[in-house]
Structures are given as structure tokens and as C-alpha cells.
Amino acid sequence: MSAGCVRWMLSRTVRAVCGSSRGYWTPASRFTLPGERSDLVASSWRWSPFSTAADDTEQTPAPKKKNKHDPKAHATIGAVGRRIPHREIQVISETGENLGTMHRSDVIRILDEQGLKLVLLNERKDPPVYRLMSGKQIHEEQLKLRERQKAKAAPVQVKELTFSSGIAAHDLSTKMKQVENWLEKKNHVRLTLRSGRGGSAVDLDTTLEQIVQQMEVMVGFVSKPKAVRDGQAAMCILRPPSAKELSQKNKDAASQSDDSTSRATESETPVPPVSNTDTTEESIHGDKTFS
């Protein structure tokens, strides 16, 4: 083949390829180059139902991991500083007043003007809830949070004390003081009263309840006195009083003191003297008679 024929074929091939890429149809566009033919065969084989080759261009996206809420995420309380991650937030004032939704630039201006700090309260709400607090308030909240964590972390210990119904009064007083000491340390106390030698096993639960009522400190019941061991003993479990029970006791004591004060005031009110007019008149008439 001559060089002129080769040049003619190459020019026709180039024009065919360029025309097909621009969207123009030419007679040579029906033919494919060897490289294109191999790509076409490979793609057709890849999409064949008999093919076991994995598709390189299309991949299944990995499933997103769910963000589980960490219960210890807000175990401590602290200020976020000036780096507020949210554009708009709901703000609670220092006194607990709801200031509504505010832009973070306005919140930063309030922090600078009033010398306060910003504390995150609830990130799940939309918008998130923050509170303006002073350094003293943050310190107090941290102390309260530590006390709550200590109360939750410390396991409750159950102390046991068993005594006989024939116990001497002095020994019983000593044991009750030990029970009071345990209760002050936030322990539970299991009391067991058993019948003494030759003693009666009747109403041991009532006797145990009376002993508890004579204690000098206020107590609560996990389980009230009840008969056990076929009536040969009585058992109860004591606990320290709750805050609600203590407040109710203080209210009752205050009302009783008010009643006693009012009664004392009524008793001290002076009674006006009774006039003895009749006796005076009789004595006057008597004097006249004898005169």
C-alpha cells in the first residue's frame, strides 16, 4: 500500500472519530476502533448475568453508624466560653427567666457586658438550650452534682441487729444509739426481736414498733415490723428519712409550735376583775341601818 493511501485512511479515520464525538454522523462512525471495541466487549460482559466480576464504578455506601447518646456526656457542668457551636440558641437568664431565641453574637455581647458565663443545658432541643450563670452558681451546681453522683455510686449497706424481748433497759438504750449512728451514716438497719427464754411470743411486732417509735431520731421504713419464724420473732428494716419526710416533719413541728404559742398567749391575757357592786350596796345599806 502506498503512502498516499495510508494518509488518506488515517485522515478519514480521524474525521470519523472527531465527528462522532461532536454528535455528527459520518459513514465512518459506524466503525469502532480496536480500543473502543475492547471497552465495549468488557462493559457488556460486566453487565452480563453470567458475570461474577464486581462493579468497580458503583459501590454500595456503608451504613451510617447511629449516634448513641452517652449518659456520661453531661456528667459535669461547665461554661462553653465564647465558642458557641450553634448559630441561634435559646437562652435562660441568670435568674431562670426565659429570654427566648438569640443569635450567638448577641449572647457573647451579654457575656462581656455582665461578666457571666454560658452553660449548656439541653443540646437535643431545637434550638439548644443554654443558661447564663455566674462563676459562683457554676461552682454550687458542680458541688450538687458531685453529691448526687456520690449518693448514686455508694452502695447501700444493711446493718443487722438482733436482741431479745427480755433485754435490759440500759442494754436496749445502747443498741438503739448504735442504730441511730448507722442511720446517720445513710445505712439501712435490719432489726430482729426474738422472744426471750420463757417469754411470751405474742405481739412481738407491736413491741418492736413501740421500740422504734421511742427512738430519738426520725426514721423511715423499708419494711414495717412483722412476725417471722412462725411468730417466734419480729423483723423490720429501717432507713434514713427522705427529704420529703423531713420537710413534712418540720412543717408539723412549726404548726405545733404556733398552736402552743397561741394557747400561751390566750392564757396570759388578763381577765378583767368582776365588780362587786351588790356587796358594796349591801354594806352601805347595812351601815345606814345600824346608824
PDB file of C-alpha atoms in Angstrom:
ATOM      1  CA  MET A   1       0.000   0.000   0.000  1.00  0.00           C
ATOM      2  CA  SER A   2       1.314   3.392  -0.933  1.00  0.00           C
ATOM      3  CA  ALA A   3       1.966   6.223   1.495  1.00  0.00           C
ATOM      4  CA  GLY A   4      -0.828   8.291  -0.037  1.00  0.00           C
ATOM      5  CA  CYS A   5      -3.397   5.582   0.683  1.00  0.00           C
ATOM      6  CA  VAL A   6      -2.194   5.331   4.271  1.00  0.00           C
ATOM      7  CA  ARG A   7      -2.516   9.087   4.760  1.00  0.00           C
ATOM      8  CA  TRP A   8      -5.990   9.065   3.239  1.00  0.00           C
ATOM      9  CA  MET A   9      -7.191   6.270   5.517  1.00  0.00           C
ATOM     10  CA  LEU A  10      -5.760   7.980   8.609  1.00  0.00           C
ATOM     11  CA  SER A  11      -7.426  11.284   7.753  1.00  0.00           C
ATOM     12  CA  ARG A  12     -10.768   9.559   7.210  1.00  0.00           C
ATOM     13  CA  THR A  13     -10.421   7.729  10.500  1.00  0.00           C
ATOM     14  CA  VAL A  14      -9.575  10.910  12.419  1.00  0.00           C
ATOM     15  CA  ARG A  15     -12.509  12.780  10.872  1.00  0.00           C
ATOM     16  CA  ALA A  16     -14.851   9.905  11.725  1.00  0.00           C
ATOM     17  CA  VAL A  17     -13.760   9.831  15.342  1.00  0.00           C
ATOM     18  CA  CYS A  18     -13.958  13.616  15.772  1.00  0.00           C
ATOM     19  CA  GLY A  19     -17.340  13.817  14.062  1.00  0.00           C
ATOM     20  CA  SER A  20     -18.889  11.106  16.227  1.00  0.00           C
ATOM     21  CA  SER A  21     -17.577  12.761  19.408  1.00  0.00           C
ATOM     22  CA  ARG A  22     -19.226  16.057  18.363  1.00  0.00           C
ATOM     23  CA  GLY A  23     -22.554  14.436  17.579  1.00  0.00           C
ATOM     24  CA  TYR A  24     -22.281  14.444  13.764  1.00  0.00           C
ATOM     25  CA  TRP A  25     -22.919  11.266  11.882  1.00  0.00           C
ATOM     26  CA  THR A  26     -20.415  10.204   9.306  1.00  0.00           C
ATOM     27  CA  PRO A  27     -20.163   6.982   7.376  1.00  0.00           C
ATOM     28  CA  ALA A  28     -17.081   6.042   9.326  1.00  0.00           C
ATOM     29  CA  SER A  29     -18.883   6.486  12.657  1.00  0.00           C
ATOM     30  CA  ARG A  30     -20.386   3.047  12.200  1.00  0.00           C
ATOM     31  CA  PHE A  31     -16.988   1.537  12.734  1.00  0.00           C
ATOM     32  CA  THR A  32     -15.235   1.362  16.066  1.00  0.00           C
ATOM     33  CA  LEU A  33     -11.591   1.408  16.820  1.00  0.00           C
ATOM     34  CA  PRO A  34      -9.970  -1.668  18.336  1.00  0.00           C
ATOM     35  CA  GLY A  35      -9.616   0.013  21.760  1.00  0.00           C
ATOM     36  CA  GLU A  36     -13.248   1.076  21.801  1.00  0.00           C
ATOM     37  CA  ARG A  37     -14.332  -2.371  20.706  1.00  0.00           C
ATOM     38  CA  SER A  38     -12.472  -3.967  23.602  1.00  0.00           C
ATOM     39  CA  ASP A  39     -14.080  -1.497  26.050  1.00  0.00           C
ATOM     40  CA  LEU A  40     -17.499  -2.299  24.630  1.00  0.00           C
ATOM     41  CA  VAL A  41     -16.968  -6.034  24.977  1.00  0.00           C
ATOM     42  CA  ALA A  42     -15.683  -5.639  28.540  1.00  0.00           C
ATOM     43  CA  SER A  43     -18.636  -3.495  29.585  1.00  0.00           C
ATOM     44  CA  SER A  44     -21.143  -5.863  28.013  1.00  0.00           C
ATOM     45  CA  TRP A  45     -19.538  -8.828  29.732  1.00  0.00           C
ATOM     46  CA  ARG A  46     -19.505  -6.986  33.052  1.00  0.00           C
ATOM     47  CA  TRP A  47     -23.264  -6.411  32.855  1.00  0.00           C
ATOM     48  CA  SER A  48     -23.924  -9.974  31.717  1.00  0.00           C
ATOM     49  CA  PRO A  49     -25.935 -12.167  34.134  1.00  0.00           C
ATOM     50  CA  PHE A  50     -23.171 -14.769  33.879  1.00  0.00           C
ATOM     51  CA  SER A  51     -20.520 -12.374  35.079  1.00  0.00           C
ATOM     52  CA  THR A  52     -19.175 -12.678  38.657  1.00  0.00           C
ATOM     53  CA  ALA A  53     -16.965  -9.609  38.498  1.00  0.00           C
ATOM     54  CA  ALA A  54     -17.738  -6.785  40.917  1.00  0.00           C
ATOM     55  CA  ASP A  55     -18.629  -3.373  39.546  1.00  0.00           C
ATOM     56  CA  ASP A  56     -15.734  -1.010  40.097  1.00  0.00           C
ATOM     57  CA  THR A  57     -17.645   2.168  39.360  1.00  0.00           C
ATOM     58  CA  GLU A  58     -20.685   1.599  41.555  1.00  0.00           C
ATOM     59  CA  GLN A  59     -20.183   0.794  45.238  1.00  0.00           C
ATOM     60  CA  THR A  60     -22.749   0.299  47.966  1.00  0.00           C
ATOM     61  CA  PRO A  61     -22.427   3.080  50.565  1.00  0.00           C
ATOM     62  CA  ALA A  62     -21.530   1.923  54.042  1.00  0.00           C
ATOM     63  CA  PRO A  63     -24.395   2.153  56.564  1.00  0.00           C
ATOM     64  CA  LYS A  64     -24.184   5.150  58.841  1.00  0.00           C
ATOM     65  CA  LYS A  65     -23.484   4.494  62.472  1.00  0.00           C
ATOM     66  CA  LYS A  66     -26.177   5.639  64.825  1.00  0.00           C
ATOM     67  CA  ASN A  67     -25.043   8.197  67.335  1.00  0.00           C
ATOM     68  CA  LYS A  68     -25.900   6.661  70.647  1.00  0.00           C
ATOM     69  CA  HIS A  69     -26.469   9.107  73.464  1.00  0.00           C
ATOM     70  CA  ASP A  70     -23.751   8.845  76.025  1.00  0.00           C
ATOM     71  CA  PRO A  71     -25.278   9.129  79.520  1.00  0.00           C
ATOM     72  CA  LYS A  72     -21.963  10.482  80.828  1.00  0.00           C
ATOM     73  CA  ALA A  73     -21.743  13.185  78.154  1.00  0.00           C
ATOM     74  CA  HIS A  74     -23.135  15.852  80.508  1.00  0.00           C
ATOM     75  CA  ALA A  75     -21.932  14.324  83.780  1.00  0.00           C
ATOM     76  CA  THR A  76     -20.209  17.592  84.591  1.00  0.00           C
ATOM     77  CA  ILE A  77     -21.290  21.184  84.286  1.00  0.00           C
ATOM     78  CA  GLY A  78     -19.064  23.862  82.832  1.00  0.00           C
ATOM     79  CA  ALA A  79     -19.077  27.005  80.707  1.00  0.00           C
ATOM     80  CA  VAL A  80     -18.680  26.736  76.932  1.00  0.00           C
ATOM     81  CA  GLY A  81     -16.808  30.035  76.689  1.00  0.00           C
ATOM     82  CA  ARG A  82     -17.125  32.214  73.606  1.00  0.00           C
ATOM     83  CA  ARG A  83     -17.052  29.306  71.127  1.00  0.00           C
ATOM     84  CA  ILE A  84     -20.763  28.695  70.695  1.00  0.00           C
ATOM     85  CA  PRO A  85     -21.205  25.931  68.065  1.00  0.00           C
ATOM     86  CA  HIS A  86     -24.792  26.887  67.206  1.00  0.00           C
ATOM     87  CA  ARG A  87     -25.853  29.993  65.312  1.00  0.00           C
ATOM     88  CA  GLU A  88     -29.057  30.549  67.315  1.00  0.00           C
ATOM     89  CA  ILE A  89     -29.728  29.274  70.817  1.00  0.00           C
ATOM     90  CA  GLN A  90     -32.436  29.513  73.451  1.00  0.00           C
ATOM     91  CA  VAL A  91     -31.144  31.449  76.435  1.00  0.00           C
ATOM     92  CA  ILE A  92     -32.181  31.241  80.104  1.00  0.00           C
ATOM     93  CA  SER A  93     -31.180  34.194  82.225  1.00  0.00           C
ATOM     94  CA  GLU A  94     -29.205  34.095  85.456  1.00  0.00           C
ATOM     95  CA  THR A  95     -32.431  34.260  87.478  1.00  0.00           C
ATOM     96  CA  GLY A  96     -34.137  31.488  85.479  1.00  0.00           C
ATOM     97  CA  GLU A  97     -36.123  33.729  83.101  1.00  0.00           C
ATOM     98  CA  ASN A  98     -36.568  32.539  79.506  1.00  0.00           C
ATOM     99  CA  LEU A  99     -35.015  35.137  77.185  1.00  0.00           C
ATOM    100  CA  GLY A 100     -36.099  33.316  74.022  1.00  0.00           C
ATOM    101  CA  THR A 101     -34.033  32.548  70.928  1.00  0.00           C
ATOM    102  CA  MET A 102     -30.954  34.740  70.470  1.00  0.00           C
ATOM    103  CA  HIS A 103     -28.084  34.967  67.991  1.00  0.00           C
ATOM    104  CA  ARG A 104     -24.737  33.885  69.361  1.00  0.00           C
ATOM    105  CA  SER A 105     -23.231  37.324  68.722  1.00  0.00           C
ATOM    106  CA  ASP A 106     -25.875  38.871  70.995  1.00  0.00           C
ATOM    107  CA  VAL A 107     -25.173  36.240  73.633  1.00  0.00           C
ATOM    108  CA  ILE A 108     -21.437  36.968  73.507  1.00  0.00           C
ATOM    109  CA  ARG A 109     -22.178  40.666  73.942  1.00  0.00           C
ATOM    110  CA  ILE A 110     -24.252  39.918  77.071  1.00  0.00           C
ATOM    111  CA  LEU A 111     -21.427  37.742  78.431  1.00  0.00           C
ATOM    112  CA  ASP A 112     -18.961  40.576  78.019  1.00  0.00           C
ATOM    113  CA  GLU A 113     -21.244  43.250  79.461  1.00  0.00           C
ATOM    114  CA  GLN A 114     -22.499  41.356  82.520  1.00  0.00           C
ATOM    115  CA  GLY A 115     -19.443  39.199  83.204  1.00  0.00           C
ATOM    116  CA  LEU A 116     -21.439  35.951  83.049  1.00  0.00           C
ATOM    117  CA  LYS A 117     -20.724  32.517  81.612  1.00  0.00           C
ATOM    118  CA  LEU A 118     -22.749  30.306  79.274  1.00  0.00           C
ATOM    119  CA  VAL A 119     -23.642  26.736  80.268  1.00  0.00           C
ATOM    120  CA  LEU A 120     -25.268  24.110  78.031  1.00  0.00           C
ATOM    121  CA  LEU A 121     -28.475  22.652  79.498  1.00  0.00           C
ATOM    122  CA  ASN A 122     -30.062  20.645  76.668  1.00  0.00           C
ATOM    123  CA  GLU A 123     -28.420  20.040  73.292  1.00  0.00           C
ATOM    124  CA  ARG A 124     -31.233  17.861  71.911  1.00  0.00           C
ATOM    125  CA  LYS A 125     -33.783  20.643  71.646  1.00  0.00           C
ATOM    126  CA  ASP A 126     -34.086  22.848  68.589  1.00  0.00           C
ATOM    127  CA  PRO A 127     -32.660  25.375  69.230  1.00  0.00           C
ATOM    128  CA  PRO A 128     -30.376  24.099  72.012  1.00  0.00           C
ATOM    129  CA  VAL A 129     -30.966  25.496  75.491  1.00  0.00           C
ATOM    130  CA  TYR A 130     -28.210  27.422  77.276  1.00  0.00           C
ATOM    131  CA  ARG A 131     -28.201  29.314  80.558  1.00  0.00           C
ATOM    132  CA  LEU A 132     -26.340  32.387  81.708  1.00  0.00           C
ATOM    133  CA  MET A 133     -24.682  31.720  85.055  1.00  0.00           C
ATOM    134  CA  SER A 134     -22.147  33.341  87.303  1.00  0.00           C
ATOM    135  CA  GLY A 135     -18.982  31.611  88.454  1.00  0.00           C
ATOM    136  CA  LYS A 136     -20.465  31.104  91.922  1.00  0.00           C
ATOM    137  CA  GLN A 137     -23.578  29.461  90.515  1.00  0.00           C
ATOM    138  CA  ILE A 138     -21.498  27.084  88.396  1.00  0.00           C
ATOM    139  CA  HIS A 139     -19.401  26.132  91.445  1.00  0.00           C
ATOM    140  CA  GLU A 140     -22.527  25.424  93.509  1.00  0.00           C
ATOM    141  CA  GLU A 141     -24.046  23.307  90.738  1.00  0.00           C
ATOM    142  CA  GLN A 142     -20.824  21.324  90.454  1.00  0.00           C
ATOM    143  CA  LEU A 143     -20.885  20.594  94.184  1.00  0.00           C
ATOM    144  CA  LYS A 144     -24.516  19.469  94.000  1.00  0.00           C
ATOM    145  CA  LEU A 145     -23.745  17.220  91.040  1.00  0.00           C
ATOM    146  CA  ARG A 146     -20.848  15.617  92.879  1.00  0.00           C
ATOM    147  CA  GLU A 147     -23.037  14.944  95.894  1.00  0.00           C
ATOM    148  CA  ARG A 148     -25.660  13.293  93.679  1.00  0.00           C
ATOM    149  CA  GLN A 149     -23.037  11.148  91.991  1.00  0.00           C
ATOM    150  CA  LYS A 150     -21.628  10.079  95.352  1.00  0.00           C
ATOM    151  CA  ALA A 151     -25.102   9.193  96.587  1.00  0.00           C
ATOM    152  CA  LYS A 152     -25.762   7.092  93.478  1.00  0.00           C
ATOM    153  CA  ALA A 153     -22.364   5.451  93.394  1.00  0.00           C
ATOM    154  CA  ALA A 154     -22.211   4.494  97.067  1.00  0.00           C
ATOM    155  CA  PRO A 155     -23.982   1.149  97.645  1.00  0.00           C
ATOM    156  CA  VAL A 156     -26.446   0.993 100.500  1.00  0.00           C
ATOM    157  CA  GLN A 157     -25.174  -1.132 103.361  1.00  0.00           C
ATOM    158  CA  VAL A 158     -27.609  -3.074 105.502  1.00  0.00           C
ATOM    159  CA  LYS A 159     -26.603  -3.450 109.141  1.00  0.00           C
ATOM    160  CA  GLU A 160     -28.202  -6.162 111.277  1.00  0.00           C
ATOM    161  CA  LEU A 161     -29.065  -6.109 114.944  1.00  0.00           C
ATOM    162  CA  THR A 162     -30.802  -8.887 116.900  1.00  0.00           C
ATOM    163  CA  PHE A 163     -31.886  -8.663 120.534  1.00  0.00           C
ATOM    164  CA  SER A 164     -34.211 -10.470 122.888  1.00  0.00           C
ATOM    165  CA  SER A 165     -37.508  -9.260 124.260  1.00  0.00           C
ATOM    166  CA  GLY A 166     -36.102  -9.718 127.774  1.00  0.00           C
ATOM    167  CA  ILE A 167     -33.240  -7.271 127.205  1.00  0.00           C
ATOM    168  CA  ALA A 168     -32.436  -4.827 129.972  1.00  0.00           C
ATOM    169  CA  ALA A 169     -33.383  -1.169 129.512  1.00  0.00           C
ATOM    170  CA  HIS A 170     -29.760   0.022 129.620  1.00  0.00           C
ATOM    171  CA  ASP A 171     -28.640  -2.517 127.012  1.00  0.00           C
ATOM    172  CA  LEU A 172     -31.593  -1.604 124.787  1.00  0.00           C
ATOM    173  CA  SER A 173     -30.694   2.089 125.001  1.00  0.00           C
ATOM    174  CA  THR A 174     -27.101   1.303 123.969  1.00  0.00           C
ATOM    175  CA  LYS A 175     -28.275  -0.726 120.969  1.00  0.00           C
ATOM    176  CA  MET A 176     -30.680   1.987 119.850  1.00  0.00           C
ATOM    177  CA  LYS A 177     -27.869   4.544 119.922  1.00  0.00           C
ATOM    178  CA  GLN A 178     -25.881   2.243 117.667  1.00  0.00           C
ATOM    179  CA  VAL A 179     -28.862   2.060 115.301  1.00  0.00           C
ATOM    180  CA  GLU A 180     -29.097   5.866 115.235  1.00  0.00           C
ATOM    181  CA  ASN A 181     -25.401   6.070 114.406  1.00  0.00           C
ATOM    182  CA  TRP A 182     -25.871   3.681 111.459  1.00  0.00           C
ATOM    183  CA  LEU A 183     -28.830   5.647 110.155  1.00  0.00           C
ATOM    184  CA  GLU A 184     -26.874   8.918 110.305  1.00  0.00           C
ATOM    185  CA  LYS A 185     -24.312   7.280 108.005  1.00  0.00           C
ATOM    186  CA  LYS A 186     -27.085   6.571 105.461  1.00  0.00           C
ATOM    187  CA  ASN A 187     -27.168   2.831 106.161  1.00  0.00           C
ATOM    188  CA  HIS A 188     -30.200   0.590 106.403  1.00  0.00           C
ATOM    189  CA  VAL A 189     -30.725  -1.383 109.593  1.00  0.00           C
ATOM    190  CA  ARG A 190     -32.478  -4.739 109.935  1.00  0.00           C
ATOM    191  CA  LEU A 191     -33.856  -5.152 113.465  1.00  0.00           C
ATOM    192  CA  THR A 192     -34.871  -8.580 114.725  1.00  0.00           C
ATOM    193  CA  LEU A 193     -36.665  -9.010 118.042  1.00  0.00           C
ATOM    194  CA  ARG A 194     -36.860 -12.582 119.242  1.00  0.00           C
ATOM    195  CA  SER A 195     -38.734 -13.946 122.184  1.00  0.00           C
ATOM    196  CA  GLY A 196     -36.685 -14.468 125.339  1.00  0.00           C
ATOM    197  CA  ARG A 197     -36.387 -17.615 127.365  1.00  0.00           C
ATOM    198  CA  GLY A 198     -39.678 -18.342 128.955  1.00  0.00           C
ATOM    199  CA  GLY A 199     -41.084 -15.149 127.489  1.00  0.00           C
ATOM    200  CA  SER A 200     -44.262 -14.801 125.520  1.00  0.00           C
ATOM    201  CA  ALA A 201     -44.061 -14.677 121.709  1.00  0.00           C
ATOM    202  CA  VAL A 202     -47.301 -12.753 121.399  1.00  0.00           C
ATOM    203  CA  ASP A 203     -47.320  -9.293 119.760  1.00  0.00           C
ATOM    204  CA  LEU A 204     -43.594  -9.148 119.131  1.00  0.00           C
ATOM    205  CA  ASP A 205     -44.241  -6.977 116.069  1.00  0.00           C
ATOM    206  CA  THR A 206     -46.145  -4.453 118.197  1.00  0.00           C
ATOM    207  CA  THR A 207     -43.344  -4.428 120.771  1.00  0.00           C
ATOM    208  CA  LEU A 208     -40.752  -3.836 118.058  1.00  0.00           C
ATOM    209  CA  GLU A 209     -42.793  -0.961 116.611  1.00  0.00           C
ATOM    210  CA  GLN A 210     -43.005   0.666 120.039  1.00  0.00           C
ATOM    211  CA  ILE A 211     -39.230   0.371 120.458  1.00  0.00           C
ATOM    212  CA  VAL A 212     -38.679   2.102 117.088  1.00  0.00           C
ATOM    213  CA  GLN A 213     -41.124   4.890 117.975  1.00  0.00           C
ATOM    214  CA  GLN A 214     -39.168   5.616 121.154  1.00  0.00           C
ATOM    215  CA  MET A 215     -36.009   6.399 119.178  1.00  0.00           C
ATOM    216  CA  GLU A 216     -34.786   9.989 119.366  1.00  0.00           C
ATOM    217  CA  VAL A 217     -34.299  10.361 115.598  1.00  0.00           C
ATOM    218  CA  MET A 218     -36.806  10.192 112.777  1.00  0.00           C
ATOM    219  CA  VAL A 219     -36.645   7.000 110.717  1.00  0.00           C
ATOM    220  CA  GLY A 220     -38.312   5.573 107.648  1.00  0.00           C
ATOM    221  CA  PHE A 221     -39.382   2.005 106.956  1.00  0.00           C
ATOM    222  CA  VAL A 222     -38.231  -0.215 104.120  1.00  0.00           C
ATOM    223  CA  SER A 223     -40.413  -2.879 105.669  1.00  0.00           C
ATOM    224  CA  LYS A 224     -42.568  -2.373 108.752  1.00  0.00           C
ATOM    225  CA  PRO A 225     -42.452  -4.707 111.772  1.00  0.00           C
ATOM    226  CA  LYS A 226     -43.944  -8.102 111.038  1.00  0.00           C
ATOM    227  CA  ALA A 227     -43.892 -11.512 112.655  1.00  0.00           C
ATOM    228  CA  VAL A 228     -41.381 -14.070 111.303  1.00  0.00           C
ATOM    229  CA  ARG A 229     -40.220 -17.582 112.213  1.00  0.00           C
ATOM    230  CA  ASP A 230     -43.751 -18.740 112.937  1.00  0.00           C
ATOM    231  CA  GLY A 231     -44.336 -15.886 115.361  1.00  0.00           C
ATOM    232  CA  GLN A 232     -41.193 -16.545 117.376  1.00  0.00           C
ATOM    233  CA  ALA A 233     -39.609 -13.252 116.236  1.00  0.00           C
ATOM    234  CA  ALA A 234     -40.405  -9.914 114.628  1.00  0.00           C
ATOM    235  CA  MET A 235     -38.371  -8.128 111.992  1.00  0.00           C
ATOM    236  CA  CYS A 236     -38.272  -4.699 110.316  1.00  0.00           C
ATOM    237  CA  ILE A 237     -35.849  -2.748 108.117  1.00  0.00           C
ATOM    238  CA  LEU A 238     -35.195   0.914 108.906  1.00  0.00           C
ATOM    239  CA  ARG A 239     -33.832   3.580 106.574  1.00  0.00           C
ATOM    240  CA  PRO A 240     -32.859   7.251 106.908  1.00  0.00           C
ATOM    241  CA  PRO A 241     -35.795   9.636 106.378  1.00  0.00           C
ATOM    242  CA  SER A 242     -36.211  11.176 102.938  1.00  0.00           C
ATOM    243  CA  ALA A 243     -36.090  14.910 102.278  1.00  0.00           C
ATOM    244  CA  LYS A 244     -39.865  14.962 101.816  1.00  0.00           C
ATOM    245  CA  GLU A 245     -40.437  13.287 105.184  1.00  0.00           C
ATOM    246  CA  LEU A 246     -38.064  15.702 106.909  1.00  0.00           C
ATOM    247  CA  SER A 247     -39.797  18.742 105.387  1.00  0.00           C
ATOM    248  CA  GLN A 248     -43.185  17.400 106.454  1.00  0.00           C
ATOM    249  CA  LYS A 249     -41.885  16.847 109.980  1.00  0.00           C
ATOM    250  CA  ASN A 250     -40.562  20.423 110.098  1.00  0.00           C
ATOM    251  CA  LYS A 251     -43.944  21.732 108.940  1.00  0.00           C
ATOM    252  CA  ASP A 252     -45.747  19.725 111.614  1.00  0.00           C
ATOM    253  CA  ALA A 253     -43.329  20.932 114.283  1.00  0.00           C
ATOM    254  CA  ALA A 254     -43.795  24.539 113.152  1.00  0.00           C
ATOM    255  CA  SER A 255     -47.593  24.231 113.248  1.00  0.00           C
ATOM    256  CA  GLN A 256     -47.461  22.669 116.710  1.00  0.00           C
ATOM    257  CA  SER A 257     -45.218  25.466 117.982  1.00  0.00           C
ATOM    258  CA  ASP A 258     -47.626  28.068 116.560  1.00  0.00           C
ATOM    259  CA  ASP A 259     -50.558  26.358 118.294  1.00  0.00           C
ATOM    260  CA  SER A 260     -48.717  26.229 121.624  1.00  0.00           C
ATOM    261  CA  THR A 261     -47.721  29.899 121.286  1.00  0.00           C
ATOM    262  CA  SER A 262     -51.293  30.961 120.588  1.00  0.00           C
ATOM    263  CA  ARG A 263     -52.555  28.951 123.571  1.00  0.00           C
ATOM    264  CA  ALA A 264     -49.928  30.501 125.825  1.00  0.00           C
ATOM    265  CA  THR A 265     -50.925  33.968 124.628  1.00  0.00           C
ATOM    266  CA  GLU A 266     -54.562  33.273 125.370  1.00  0.00           C
ATOM    267  CA  SER A 267     -53.736  32.012 128.858  1.00  0.00           C
ATOM    268  CA  GLU A 268     -51.623  35.104 129.624  1.00  0.00           C
ATOM    269  CA  THR A 269     -54.370  37.529 128.566  1.00  0.00           C
ATOM    270  CA  PRO A 270     -55.505  39.353 131.788  1.00  0.00           C
ATOM    271  CA  VAL A 271     -59.129  38.766 132.815  1.00  0.00           C
ATOM    272  CA  PRO A 272     -60.963  41.964 133.825  1.00  0.00           C
ATOM    273  CA  PRO A 273     -61.914  41.971 137.557  1.00  0.00           C
ATOM    274  CA  VAL A 274     -65.557  41.316 138.438  1.00  0.00           C
ATOM    275  CA  SER A 275     -67.206  44.334 140.038  1.00  0.00           C
ATOM    276  CA  ASN A 276     -68.664  43.666 143.484  1.00  0.00           C
ATOM    277  CA  THR A 277     -71.448  46.237 143.235  1.00  0.00           C
ATOM    278  CA  ASP A 278     -74.087  44.233 145.080  1.00  0.00           C
ATOM    279  CA  THR A 279     -71.869  43.591 148.085  1.00  0.00           C
ATOM    280  CA  THR A 280     -70.930  47.249 148.345  1.00  0.00           C
ATOM    281  CA  GLU A 281     -74.522  48.351 148.220  1.00  0.00           C
ATOM    282  CA  GLU A 282     -75.474  45.838 150.918  1.00  0.00           C
ATOM    283  CA  SER A 283     -72.697  47.091 153.163  1.00  0.00           C
ATOM    284  CA  ILE A 284     -73.799  50.678 152.628  1.00  0.00           C
ATOM    285  CA  HIS A 285     -77.406  49.845 153.450  1.00  0.00           C
ATOM    286  CA  GLY A 286     -76.228  47.910 156.468  1.00  0.00           C
ATOM    287  CA  ASP A 287     -74.277  50.870 157.729  1.00  0.00           C
ATOM    288  CA  LYS A 288     -77.353  53.050 157.336  1.00  0.00           C
ATOM    289  CA  THR A 289     -79.450  50.555 159.200  1.00  0.00           C
ATOM    290  CA  PHE A 290     -77.126  50.322 162.113  1.00  0.00           C
ATOM    291  CA  SER A 291     -76.648  54.051 162.174  1.00  0.00           C
TER     292      SER A 291
END
